[in-house]
XYZ file of C-alpha atoms in Angstrom:
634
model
C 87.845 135.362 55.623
C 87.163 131.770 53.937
C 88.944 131.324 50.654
C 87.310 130.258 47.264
C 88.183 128.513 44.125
C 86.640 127.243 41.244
C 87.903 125.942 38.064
C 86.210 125.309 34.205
C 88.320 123.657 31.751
C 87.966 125.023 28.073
C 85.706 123.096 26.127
C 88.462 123.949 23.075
C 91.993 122.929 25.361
C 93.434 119.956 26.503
C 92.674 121.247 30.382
C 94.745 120.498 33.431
C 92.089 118.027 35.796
C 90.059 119.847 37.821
C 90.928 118.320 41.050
C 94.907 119.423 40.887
C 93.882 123.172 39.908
C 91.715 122.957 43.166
C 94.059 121.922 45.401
C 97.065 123.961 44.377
C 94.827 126.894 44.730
C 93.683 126.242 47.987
C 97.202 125.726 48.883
C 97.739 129.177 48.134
C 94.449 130.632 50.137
C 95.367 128.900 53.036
C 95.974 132.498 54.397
C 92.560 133.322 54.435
C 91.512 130.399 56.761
C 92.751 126.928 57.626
C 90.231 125.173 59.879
C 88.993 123.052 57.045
C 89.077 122.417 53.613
C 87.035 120.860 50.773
C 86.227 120.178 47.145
C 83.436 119.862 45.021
C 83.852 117.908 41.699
C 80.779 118.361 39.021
C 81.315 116.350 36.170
C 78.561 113.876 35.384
C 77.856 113.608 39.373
C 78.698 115.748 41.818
C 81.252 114.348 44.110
C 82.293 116.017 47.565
C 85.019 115.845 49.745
C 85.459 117.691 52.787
C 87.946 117.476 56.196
C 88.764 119.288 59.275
C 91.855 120.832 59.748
C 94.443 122.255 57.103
C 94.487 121.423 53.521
C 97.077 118.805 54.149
C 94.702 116.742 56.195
C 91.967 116.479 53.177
C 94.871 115.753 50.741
C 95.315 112.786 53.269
C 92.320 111.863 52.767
C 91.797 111.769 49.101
C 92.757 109.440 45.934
C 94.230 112.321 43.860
C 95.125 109.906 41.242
C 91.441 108.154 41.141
C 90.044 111.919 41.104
C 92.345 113.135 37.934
C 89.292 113.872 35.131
C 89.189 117.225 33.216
C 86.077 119.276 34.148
C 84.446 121.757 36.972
C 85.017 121.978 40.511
C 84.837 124.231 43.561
C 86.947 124.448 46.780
C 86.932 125.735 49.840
C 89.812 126.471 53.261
C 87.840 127.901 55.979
C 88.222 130.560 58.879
C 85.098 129.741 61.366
C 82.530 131.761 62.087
C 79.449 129.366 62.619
C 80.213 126.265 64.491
C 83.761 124.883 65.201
C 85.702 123.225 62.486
C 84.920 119.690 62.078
C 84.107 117.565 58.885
C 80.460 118.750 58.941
C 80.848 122.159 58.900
C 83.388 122.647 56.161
C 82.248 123.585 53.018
C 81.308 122.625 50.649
C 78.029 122.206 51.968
C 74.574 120.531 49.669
C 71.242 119.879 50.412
C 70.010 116.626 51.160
C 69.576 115.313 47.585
C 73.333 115.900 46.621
C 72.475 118.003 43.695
C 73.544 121.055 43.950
C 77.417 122.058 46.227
C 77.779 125.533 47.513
C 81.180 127.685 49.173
C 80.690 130.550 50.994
C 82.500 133.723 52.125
C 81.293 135.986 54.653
C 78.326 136.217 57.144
C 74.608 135.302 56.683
C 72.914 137.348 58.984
C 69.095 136.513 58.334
C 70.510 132.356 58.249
C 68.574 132.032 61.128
C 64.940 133.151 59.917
C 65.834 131.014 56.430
C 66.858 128.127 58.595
C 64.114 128.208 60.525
C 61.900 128.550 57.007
C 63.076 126.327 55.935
C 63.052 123.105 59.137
C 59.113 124.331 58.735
C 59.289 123.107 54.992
C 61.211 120.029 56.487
C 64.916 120.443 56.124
C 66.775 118.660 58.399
C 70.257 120.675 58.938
C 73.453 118.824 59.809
C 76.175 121.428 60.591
C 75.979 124.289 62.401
C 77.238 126.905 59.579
C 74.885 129.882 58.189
C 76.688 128.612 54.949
C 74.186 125.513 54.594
C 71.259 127.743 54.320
C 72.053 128.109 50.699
C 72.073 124.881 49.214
C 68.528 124.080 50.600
C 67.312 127.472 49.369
C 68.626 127.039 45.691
C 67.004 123.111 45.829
C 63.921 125.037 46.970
C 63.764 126.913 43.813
C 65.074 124.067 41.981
C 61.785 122.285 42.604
C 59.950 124.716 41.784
C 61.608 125.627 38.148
C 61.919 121.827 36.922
C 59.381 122.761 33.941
C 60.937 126.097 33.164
C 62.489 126.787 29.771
C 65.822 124.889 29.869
C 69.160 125.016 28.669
C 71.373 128.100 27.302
C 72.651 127.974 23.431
C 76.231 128.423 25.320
C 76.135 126.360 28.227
C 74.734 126.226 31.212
C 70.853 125.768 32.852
C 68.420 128.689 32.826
C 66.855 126.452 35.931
C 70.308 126.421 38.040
C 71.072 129.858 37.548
C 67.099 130.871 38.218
C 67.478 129.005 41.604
C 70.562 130.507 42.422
C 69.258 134.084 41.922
C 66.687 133.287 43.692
C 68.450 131.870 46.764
C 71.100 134.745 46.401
C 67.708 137.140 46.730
C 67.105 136.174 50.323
C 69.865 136.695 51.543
C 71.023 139.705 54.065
C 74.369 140.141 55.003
C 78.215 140.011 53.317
C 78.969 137.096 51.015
C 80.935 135.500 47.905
C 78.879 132.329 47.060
C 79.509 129.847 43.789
C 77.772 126.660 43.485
C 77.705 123.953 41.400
C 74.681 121.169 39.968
C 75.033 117.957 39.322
C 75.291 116.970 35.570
C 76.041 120.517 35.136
C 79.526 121.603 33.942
C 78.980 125.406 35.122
C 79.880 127.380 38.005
C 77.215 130.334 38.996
C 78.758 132.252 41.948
C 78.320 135.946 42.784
C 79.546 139.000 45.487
C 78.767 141.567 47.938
C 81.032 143.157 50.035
C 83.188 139.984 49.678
C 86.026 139.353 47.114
C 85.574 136.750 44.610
C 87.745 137.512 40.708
C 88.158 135.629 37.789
C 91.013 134.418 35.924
C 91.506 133.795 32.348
C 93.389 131.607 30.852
C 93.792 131.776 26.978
C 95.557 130.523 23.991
C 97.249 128.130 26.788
C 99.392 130.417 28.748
C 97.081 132.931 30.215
C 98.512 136.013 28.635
C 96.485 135.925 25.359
C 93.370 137.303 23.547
C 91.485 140.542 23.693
C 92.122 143.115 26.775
C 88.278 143.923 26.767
C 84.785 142.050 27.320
C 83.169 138.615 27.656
C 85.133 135.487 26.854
C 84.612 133.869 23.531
C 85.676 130.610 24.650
C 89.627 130.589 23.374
C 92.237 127.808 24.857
C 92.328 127.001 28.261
C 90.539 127.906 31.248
C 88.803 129.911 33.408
C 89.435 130.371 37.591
C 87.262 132.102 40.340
C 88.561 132.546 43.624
C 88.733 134.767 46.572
C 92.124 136.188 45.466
C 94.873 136.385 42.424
C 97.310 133.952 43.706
C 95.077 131.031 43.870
C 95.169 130.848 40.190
C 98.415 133.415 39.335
C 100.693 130.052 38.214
C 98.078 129.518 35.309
C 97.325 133.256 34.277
C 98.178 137.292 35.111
C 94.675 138.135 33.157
C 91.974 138.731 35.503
C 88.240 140.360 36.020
C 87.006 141.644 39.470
C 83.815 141.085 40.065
C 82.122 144.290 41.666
C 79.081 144.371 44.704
C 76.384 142.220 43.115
C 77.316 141.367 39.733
C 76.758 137.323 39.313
C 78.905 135.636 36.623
C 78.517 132.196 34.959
C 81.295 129.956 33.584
C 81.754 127.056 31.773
C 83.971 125.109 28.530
C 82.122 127.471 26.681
C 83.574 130.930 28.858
C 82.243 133.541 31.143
C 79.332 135.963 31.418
C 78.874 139.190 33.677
C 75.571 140.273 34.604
C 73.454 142.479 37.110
C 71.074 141.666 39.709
C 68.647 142.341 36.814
C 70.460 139.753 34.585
C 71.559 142.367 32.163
C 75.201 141.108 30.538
C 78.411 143.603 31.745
C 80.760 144.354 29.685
C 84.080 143.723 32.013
C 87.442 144.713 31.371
C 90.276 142.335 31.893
C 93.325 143.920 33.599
C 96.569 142.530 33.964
C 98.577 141.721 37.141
C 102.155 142.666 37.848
C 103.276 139.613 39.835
C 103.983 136.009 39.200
C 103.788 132.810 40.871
C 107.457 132.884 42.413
C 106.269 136.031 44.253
C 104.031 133.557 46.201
C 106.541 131.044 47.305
C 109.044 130.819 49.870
C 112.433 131.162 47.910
C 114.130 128.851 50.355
C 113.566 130.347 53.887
C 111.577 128.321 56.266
C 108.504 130.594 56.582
C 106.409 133.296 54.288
C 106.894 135.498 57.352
C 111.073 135.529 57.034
C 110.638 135.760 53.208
C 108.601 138.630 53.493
C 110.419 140.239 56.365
C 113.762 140.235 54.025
C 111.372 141.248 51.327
C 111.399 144.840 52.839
C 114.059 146.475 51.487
C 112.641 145.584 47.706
C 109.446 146.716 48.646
C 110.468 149.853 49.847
C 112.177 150.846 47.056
C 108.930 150.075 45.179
C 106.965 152.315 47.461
C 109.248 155.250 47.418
C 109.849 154.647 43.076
C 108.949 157.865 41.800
C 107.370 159.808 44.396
C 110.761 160.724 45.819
C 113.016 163.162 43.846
C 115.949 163.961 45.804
C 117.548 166.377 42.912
C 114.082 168.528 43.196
C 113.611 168.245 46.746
C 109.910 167.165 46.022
C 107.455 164.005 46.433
C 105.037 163.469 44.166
C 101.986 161.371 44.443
C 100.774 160.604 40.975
C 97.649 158.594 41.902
C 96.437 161.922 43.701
C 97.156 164.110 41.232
C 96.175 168.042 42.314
C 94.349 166.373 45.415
C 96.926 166.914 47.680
C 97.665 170.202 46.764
C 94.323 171.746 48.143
C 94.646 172.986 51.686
C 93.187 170.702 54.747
C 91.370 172.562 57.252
C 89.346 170.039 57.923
C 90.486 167.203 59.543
C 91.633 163.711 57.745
C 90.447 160.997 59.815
C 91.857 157.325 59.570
C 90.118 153.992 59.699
C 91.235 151.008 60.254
C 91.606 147.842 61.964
C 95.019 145.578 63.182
C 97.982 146.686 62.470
C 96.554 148.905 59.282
C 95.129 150.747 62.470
C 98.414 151.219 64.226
C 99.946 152.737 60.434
C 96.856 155.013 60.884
C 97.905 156.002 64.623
C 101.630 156.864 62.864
C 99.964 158.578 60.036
C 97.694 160.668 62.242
C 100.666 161.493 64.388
C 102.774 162.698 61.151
C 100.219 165.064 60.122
C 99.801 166.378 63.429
C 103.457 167.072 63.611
C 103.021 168.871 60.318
C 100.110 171.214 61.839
C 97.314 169.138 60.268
C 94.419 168.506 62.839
C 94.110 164.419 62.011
C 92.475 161.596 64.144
C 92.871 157.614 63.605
C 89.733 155.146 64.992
C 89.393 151.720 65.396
C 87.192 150.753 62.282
C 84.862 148.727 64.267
C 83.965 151.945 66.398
C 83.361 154.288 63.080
C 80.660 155.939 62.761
C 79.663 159.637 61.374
C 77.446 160.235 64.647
C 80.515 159.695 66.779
C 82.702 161.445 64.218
C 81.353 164.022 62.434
C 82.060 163.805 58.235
C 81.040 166.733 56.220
C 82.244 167.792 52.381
C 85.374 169.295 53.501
C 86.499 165.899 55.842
C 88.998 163.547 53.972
C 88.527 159.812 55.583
C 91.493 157.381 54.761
C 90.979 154.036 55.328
C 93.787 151.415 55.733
C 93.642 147.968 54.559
C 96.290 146.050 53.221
C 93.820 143.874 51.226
C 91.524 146.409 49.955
C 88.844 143.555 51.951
C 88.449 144.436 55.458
C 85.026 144.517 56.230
C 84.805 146.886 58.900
C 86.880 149.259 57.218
C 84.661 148.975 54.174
C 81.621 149.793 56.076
C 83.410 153.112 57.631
C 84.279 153.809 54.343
C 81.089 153.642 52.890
C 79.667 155.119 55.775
C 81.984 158.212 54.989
C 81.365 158.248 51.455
C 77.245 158.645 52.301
C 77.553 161.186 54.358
C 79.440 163.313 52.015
C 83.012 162.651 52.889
C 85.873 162.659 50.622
C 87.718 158.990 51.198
C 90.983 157.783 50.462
C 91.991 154.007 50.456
C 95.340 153.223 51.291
C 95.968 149.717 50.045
C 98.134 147.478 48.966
C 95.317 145.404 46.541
C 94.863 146.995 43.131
C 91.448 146.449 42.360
C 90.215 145.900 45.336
C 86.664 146.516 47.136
C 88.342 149.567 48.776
C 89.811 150.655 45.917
C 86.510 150.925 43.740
C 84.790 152.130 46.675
C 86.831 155.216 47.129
C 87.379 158.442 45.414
C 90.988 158.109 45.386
C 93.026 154.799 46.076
C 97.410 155.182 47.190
C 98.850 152.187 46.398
C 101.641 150.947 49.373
C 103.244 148.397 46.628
C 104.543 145.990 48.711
C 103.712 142.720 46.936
C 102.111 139.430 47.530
C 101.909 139.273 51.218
C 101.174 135.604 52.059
C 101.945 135.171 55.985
C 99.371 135.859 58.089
C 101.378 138.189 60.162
C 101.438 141.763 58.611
C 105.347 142.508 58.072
C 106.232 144.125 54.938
C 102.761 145.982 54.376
C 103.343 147.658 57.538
C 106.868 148.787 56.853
C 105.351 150.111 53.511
C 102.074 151.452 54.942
C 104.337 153.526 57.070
C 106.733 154.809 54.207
C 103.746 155.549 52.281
C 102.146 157.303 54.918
C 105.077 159.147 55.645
C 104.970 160.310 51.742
C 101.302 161.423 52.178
C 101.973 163.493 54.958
C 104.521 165.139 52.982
C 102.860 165.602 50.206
C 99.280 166.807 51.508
C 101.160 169.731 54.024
C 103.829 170.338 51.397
C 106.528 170.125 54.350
C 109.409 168.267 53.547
C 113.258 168.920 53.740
C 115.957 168.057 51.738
C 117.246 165.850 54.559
C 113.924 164.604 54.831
C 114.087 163.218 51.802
C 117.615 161.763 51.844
C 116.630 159.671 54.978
C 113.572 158.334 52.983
C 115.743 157.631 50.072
C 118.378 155.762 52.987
C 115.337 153.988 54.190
C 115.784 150.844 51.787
C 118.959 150.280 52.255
C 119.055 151.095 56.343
C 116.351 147.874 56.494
C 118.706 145.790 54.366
C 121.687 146.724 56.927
C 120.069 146.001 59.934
C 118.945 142.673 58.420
C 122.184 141.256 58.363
C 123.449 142.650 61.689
C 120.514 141.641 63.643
C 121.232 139.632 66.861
C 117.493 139.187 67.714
C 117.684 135.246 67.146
C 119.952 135.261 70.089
C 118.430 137.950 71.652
C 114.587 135.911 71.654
C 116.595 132.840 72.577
C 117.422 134.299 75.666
C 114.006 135.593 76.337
C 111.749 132.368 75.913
C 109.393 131.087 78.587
C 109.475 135.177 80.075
C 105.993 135.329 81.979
C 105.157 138.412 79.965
C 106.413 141.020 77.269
C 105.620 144.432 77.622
C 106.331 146.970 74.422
C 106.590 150.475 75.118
C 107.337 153.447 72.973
C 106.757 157.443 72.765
C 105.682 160.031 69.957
C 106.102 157.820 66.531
C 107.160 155.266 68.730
C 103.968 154.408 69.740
C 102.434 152.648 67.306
C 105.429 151.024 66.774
C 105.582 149.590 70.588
C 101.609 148.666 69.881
C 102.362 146.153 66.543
C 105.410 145.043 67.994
C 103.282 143.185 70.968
C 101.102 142.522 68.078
C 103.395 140.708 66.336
C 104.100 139.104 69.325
C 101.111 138.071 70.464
C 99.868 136.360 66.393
C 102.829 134.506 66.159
C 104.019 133.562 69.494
C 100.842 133.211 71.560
C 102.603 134.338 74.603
C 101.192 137.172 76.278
C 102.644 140.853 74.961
C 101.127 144.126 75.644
C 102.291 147.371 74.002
C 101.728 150.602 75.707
C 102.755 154.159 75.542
C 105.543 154.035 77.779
C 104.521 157.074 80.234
C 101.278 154.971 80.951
C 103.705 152.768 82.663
C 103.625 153.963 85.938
C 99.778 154.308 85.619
C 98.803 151.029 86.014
C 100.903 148.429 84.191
C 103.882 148.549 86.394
C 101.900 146.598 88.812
C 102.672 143.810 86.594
C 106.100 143.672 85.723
C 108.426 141.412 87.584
C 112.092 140.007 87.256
C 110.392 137.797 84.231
C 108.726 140.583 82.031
C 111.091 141.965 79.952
C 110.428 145.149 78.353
C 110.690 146.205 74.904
C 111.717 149.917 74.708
C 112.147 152.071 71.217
C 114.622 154.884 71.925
C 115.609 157.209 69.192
C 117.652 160.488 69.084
C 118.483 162.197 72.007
C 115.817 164.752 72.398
C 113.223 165.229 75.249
C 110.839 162.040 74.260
C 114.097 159.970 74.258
C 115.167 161.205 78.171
C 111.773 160.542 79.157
C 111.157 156.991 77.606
C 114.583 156.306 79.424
C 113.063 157.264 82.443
C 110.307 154.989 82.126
C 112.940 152.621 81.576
C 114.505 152.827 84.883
C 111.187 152.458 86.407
C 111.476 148.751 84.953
C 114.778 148.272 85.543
C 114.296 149.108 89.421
C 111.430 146.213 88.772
C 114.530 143.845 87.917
C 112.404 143.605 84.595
C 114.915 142.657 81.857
C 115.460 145.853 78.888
C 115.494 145.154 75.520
C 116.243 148.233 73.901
C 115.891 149.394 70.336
C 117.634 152.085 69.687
C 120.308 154.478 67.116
C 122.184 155.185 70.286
C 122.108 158.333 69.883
C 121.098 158.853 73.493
C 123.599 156.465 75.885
C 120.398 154.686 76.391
C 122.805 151.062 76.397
C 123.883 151.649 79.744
C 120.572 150.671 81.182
C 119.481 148.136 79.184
C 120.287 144.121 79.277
C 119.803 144.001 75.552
C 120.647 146.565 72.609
C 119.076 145.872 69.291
C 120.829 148.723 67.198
C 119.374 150.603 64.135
C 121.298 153.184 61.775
C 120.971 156.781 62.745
C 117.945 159.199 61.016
C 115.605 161.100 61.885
C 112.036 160.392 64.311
C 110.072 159.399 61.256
C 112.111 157.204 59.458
C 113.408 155.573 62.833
C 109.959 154.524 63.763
C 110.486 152.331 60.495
C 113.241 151.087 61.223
C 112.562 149.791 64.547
C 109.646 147.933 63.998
C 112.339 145.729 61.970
C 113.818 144.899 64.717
C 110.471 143.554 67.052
C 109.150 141.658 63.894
C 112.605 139.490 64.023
C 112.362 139.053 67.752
C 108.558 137.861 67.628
C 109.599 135.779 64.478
C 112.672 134.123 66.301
C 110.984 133.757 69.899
C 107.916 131.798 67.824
C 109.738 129.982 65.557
C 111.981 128.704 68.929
C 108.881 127.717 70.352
C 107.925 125.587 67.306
C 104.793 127.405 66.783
C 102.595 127.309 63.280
C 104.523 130.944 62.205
C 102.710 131.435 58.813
C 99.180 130.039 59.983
C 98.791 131.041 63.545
C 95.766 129.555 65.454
C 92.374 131.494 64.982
C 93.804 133.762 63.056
C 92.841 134.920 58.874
C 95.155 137.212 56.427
C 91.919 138.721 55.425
C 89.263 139.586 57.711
C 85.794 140.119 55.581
C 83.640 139.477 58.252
C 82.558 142.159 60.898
């Protein structure tokens, strides 16, 4: 959940420095983890600098001006795992001789037989990471390689990259690890079950040179990091590294190999977003910009899979997948609020007579749920990354299972991992808080379901079309500022929702809960009376999604009165379609459609009122406490 960069000048460019490449690209991993930051410079020493707390603290800290010298260097924001954050335990970490500087994403699970190896060979460890393990293994081999044959034609040690295979050989577990040496311009890093990609950077502006295979060393540079928009400002050309493939780069360029040390021929791809997709645009957070980001998005999602004239949706990734019959049944996997898209997936298929399930990720596994070659296994992740869902992917795909990522990452470890990959097109997503992912997991979803029953109506289709533009509408007659201004210092908020609205009710206290670190709970809202109720009072307001004016709507209103006997305030979400205004304190309206596309709609509204109740409260909206974009860590 740590984020990585690394940066080589060209040995053929007049380079940007190396420390002001770092720390604009941390800036923009600061999603992935913000307990700590550092950077390692490796020009004719190796120079570290490391602080606790967000990136702004180690900028603080630092001479940027005295640091300004082309060359290599490494960085690191991290998202604890082993020991608190402090100064110690941010990366990057070295061994005791300063020569070589390691970062580190993931989990070391054997760390503690290598650490205790290694105290018997008299290392003395000073943080309490798994990270630091690695930089005393690689100076292990180092020592014992001094003599070897030494330095490549192109660049680089055969002794440091030796040492580093070596080191990367012990160790179990998920990872993305580069390192640096001193006196040596060259970054050797490598992957499993972690993300770590390269960009390129040629002819000066990044979209240059060859689509195909190894650098050759033309103008400019070359970037590593956990993700694209660490280095997206400088280039759109990029290489993802796959599960145990190490690369080496330097002024010279790059190199691909195997475990075996075999060269890989890579192809560089292209990305289709910029650096102004990353920024703000003006509004105080990531998590507004995104949230008004939705409509956009949605249109992407639903761009040509929806043909109104034809009365069709096609799925062009899929191809004649979806058109085979499911007797089986599709189960989802997932984690967050990817897991509560899978609940509203699950319950769209079931609506369209297809047996489907949705489980936790973390709980997978083919003993408790049974996979065979006729059982389709979708996983959710918004960044192709999540480890859990990897592993219940993976799992799936052994046992004979046909798997489908839905993701919003192309390129990503889900992505390759799969047989087929759906694509929710949403854009850079760079608050912490899921907002328009969901929104498009669900329209995408909602596509899926239509596509793999071959159940849709024409007015089906005409409310998915509306969609976009529905989102857009209720974002400029929202009155959930004033609405959450009302509501702040409640004991309590309670979500509750039926059917479609379920899931919805369960990321809405979500939401909540990341951003505002009050207490929310959502529940399905006949489970009320089951237990719950015992806690709601005069100062637990309750968050109810009411759409239509069918059976689930009279019962959820109800459940309502059971609250509203409570003295609990209502806050309800609703078309008002069923009268449901005359019992509730608080009416956040949406336009009028049908179940599906309403369950859409209304989660809308409950990311504005979490946004506006946290953002009254002052608290850190885009970097909430303890909390990573990308979890890659079981």
């Amino acid at each position: 959940m740590c984020g990585i960069i690394g940066y080589v000048g060209s040995a053929d460019a007049n380079t940007p420095d190396a420390i002001d490449i770092l720390l604009d690209g941390l800036s923009e991993l600061e999603y992935r983890g913000y307990d700590s930051a550092g950077v390692a410079l490796a020009n004719a020493e190796l120079d570290v600098y490391k602080s606790e707390g967000e990136l702004e603290e180690l900028v603080s800290s630092l001479s940027v001006s005295e640091l300004r010298e082309p060359g290599v260097g490494i960085g690191h924001t991290r998202w604890s795992t082993h020991g608190p954050p402090t100064d110690t335990n941010a990366h990057p970490h070295t061994d005791d001789s300063g020569r070589v500087a390691v970062v580190h994403n993931g989990i070391i699970e054997n760390y503690q037989t290598l650490r205790d190896e290694l105290t018997a060979e008299g290392v003395t460890f000073e943080s309490e990471t798994d990270t630091e393990v690695v930089p005393y293994l690689i100076s292990l081999y180092l020592e014992s390689a001094e003599n070897a044959d030494g330095v490549r034609s192109d660049g680089g040690s055969i002794v440091y990259e030796r040492a580093f295979r070596r080191a990367i050989d012990r160790i179990e577990g998920s990872y993305a690890i580069a390192a640096v040496f001193e006196g040596d311009e060259t970054i050797y890093a490598t992957r499993k079950e972690s993300p770590l990609v390269l960009g390129i950077e040629e002819n000066g502006d990044g979209r240059a040179g060859d689509a195909d295979g190894q650098s050759t060393g033309a103008e400019g540079g070359y970037y590593l990091a956990s993700d694209v928009p660490a280095f997206i400002e400088h280039t759109d050309r990029v290489v993802y590294l796959e599960d145990e493939e190490f690369v080496r780069l330097n002024g010279e360029g790059y190199e691909v190999s195997d475990e075996d040390g075999t060269t890989i021929e890579k192809t560089v791809k292209t990305v289709d977003f910029d650096a102004e997709d990353t920024g703000k645009s003006g509004y105080d957070h990531h998590m507004l910009k995104e949230v008004h980001e939705q409509p956009s998005a949605l249109r992407q999602c639903l761009r040509g899979r929806v043909d109104e004239l034809a009365g069709t949706v096609t799925l062009e990734e899929l191809d004649t997948f979806v058109e085979q019959e499911f007797a089986a049944p599709i189960e989802f996997v997932a984690c967050g609020t990817s897991y509560h898209a899978a609940l509203y997936g699950a319950s769209l298929l079931q609506q369209r007579g297809i047996h489907a399930t949705a489980t936790i990720a973390s709980e997978y596994t083919t003993d408790r749920v049974p996979v065979d070659d006729d059982t389709l296994v979708v996983g959710i992740t918004q960044s192709g990354e999540t480890a859990d869902t990897l592993r219940a992917l993976r799992e799936a795909n052994r046992a004979g299972g046909t798997t489908l990522a839905v993701t919003n990452t192309v390129g990503s470890s889900a992505a390759r991992a799969c047989d087929h990959a759906l694509y929710i097109r949403a854009g850079p997503e760079i608050g912490v808080a899921a907002t328009k992912t969901f929104a498009s997991q669900q329209l995408t979803l909602l596509v899926l379901s239509a596509a793999v029953s071959s159940q849709i109506s024409h007015d089906e289709i005409q409310s998915l079309r509306r969609v976009p533009d529905q989102v857009r509408t209720i974002l400029e007659t929202t009155s959930a500022r004033e609405v959450a201004e009302e509501l702040v210092g409640s004991d309590a908020f309670f979500f509750i929702g039926r059917g479609l609205h379920y899931p919805v009710a369960l990321e809405g206290a979500l939401k909540f809960k990341e951003i505002t670190y009050e207490h929310a709970e959502g529940f399905a809202a006949g489970e009320l009376k089951h237990g719950p109720l015992a806690l709601v009072t005069e100062n637990t307001p309750v968050f109810a999604v009411v759409t239509g004016d069918g059976q689930t709507a009279r019962k959820t209103i109800s459940n309502i009165k059971e609250v509203e006997a409570r003295d609990a305030p209502v806050v309800v979400v609703t078309d008002g379609a069923s009268d449901v205004e005359r019992y509730a304190d608080y009416v956040l309206g949406i336009p009028e459609t049908n179940e599906r596309c309403a369950a859409v709609l209304a989660n809308v509204q409950l990311q504005l009122i979490a946004y506006w109740v946290a953002n009254t409260m002052g608290r850190s909206i885009d970097k909430p406490r303890n909390l990573a974009k990308s979890v890659t860590v079981e």
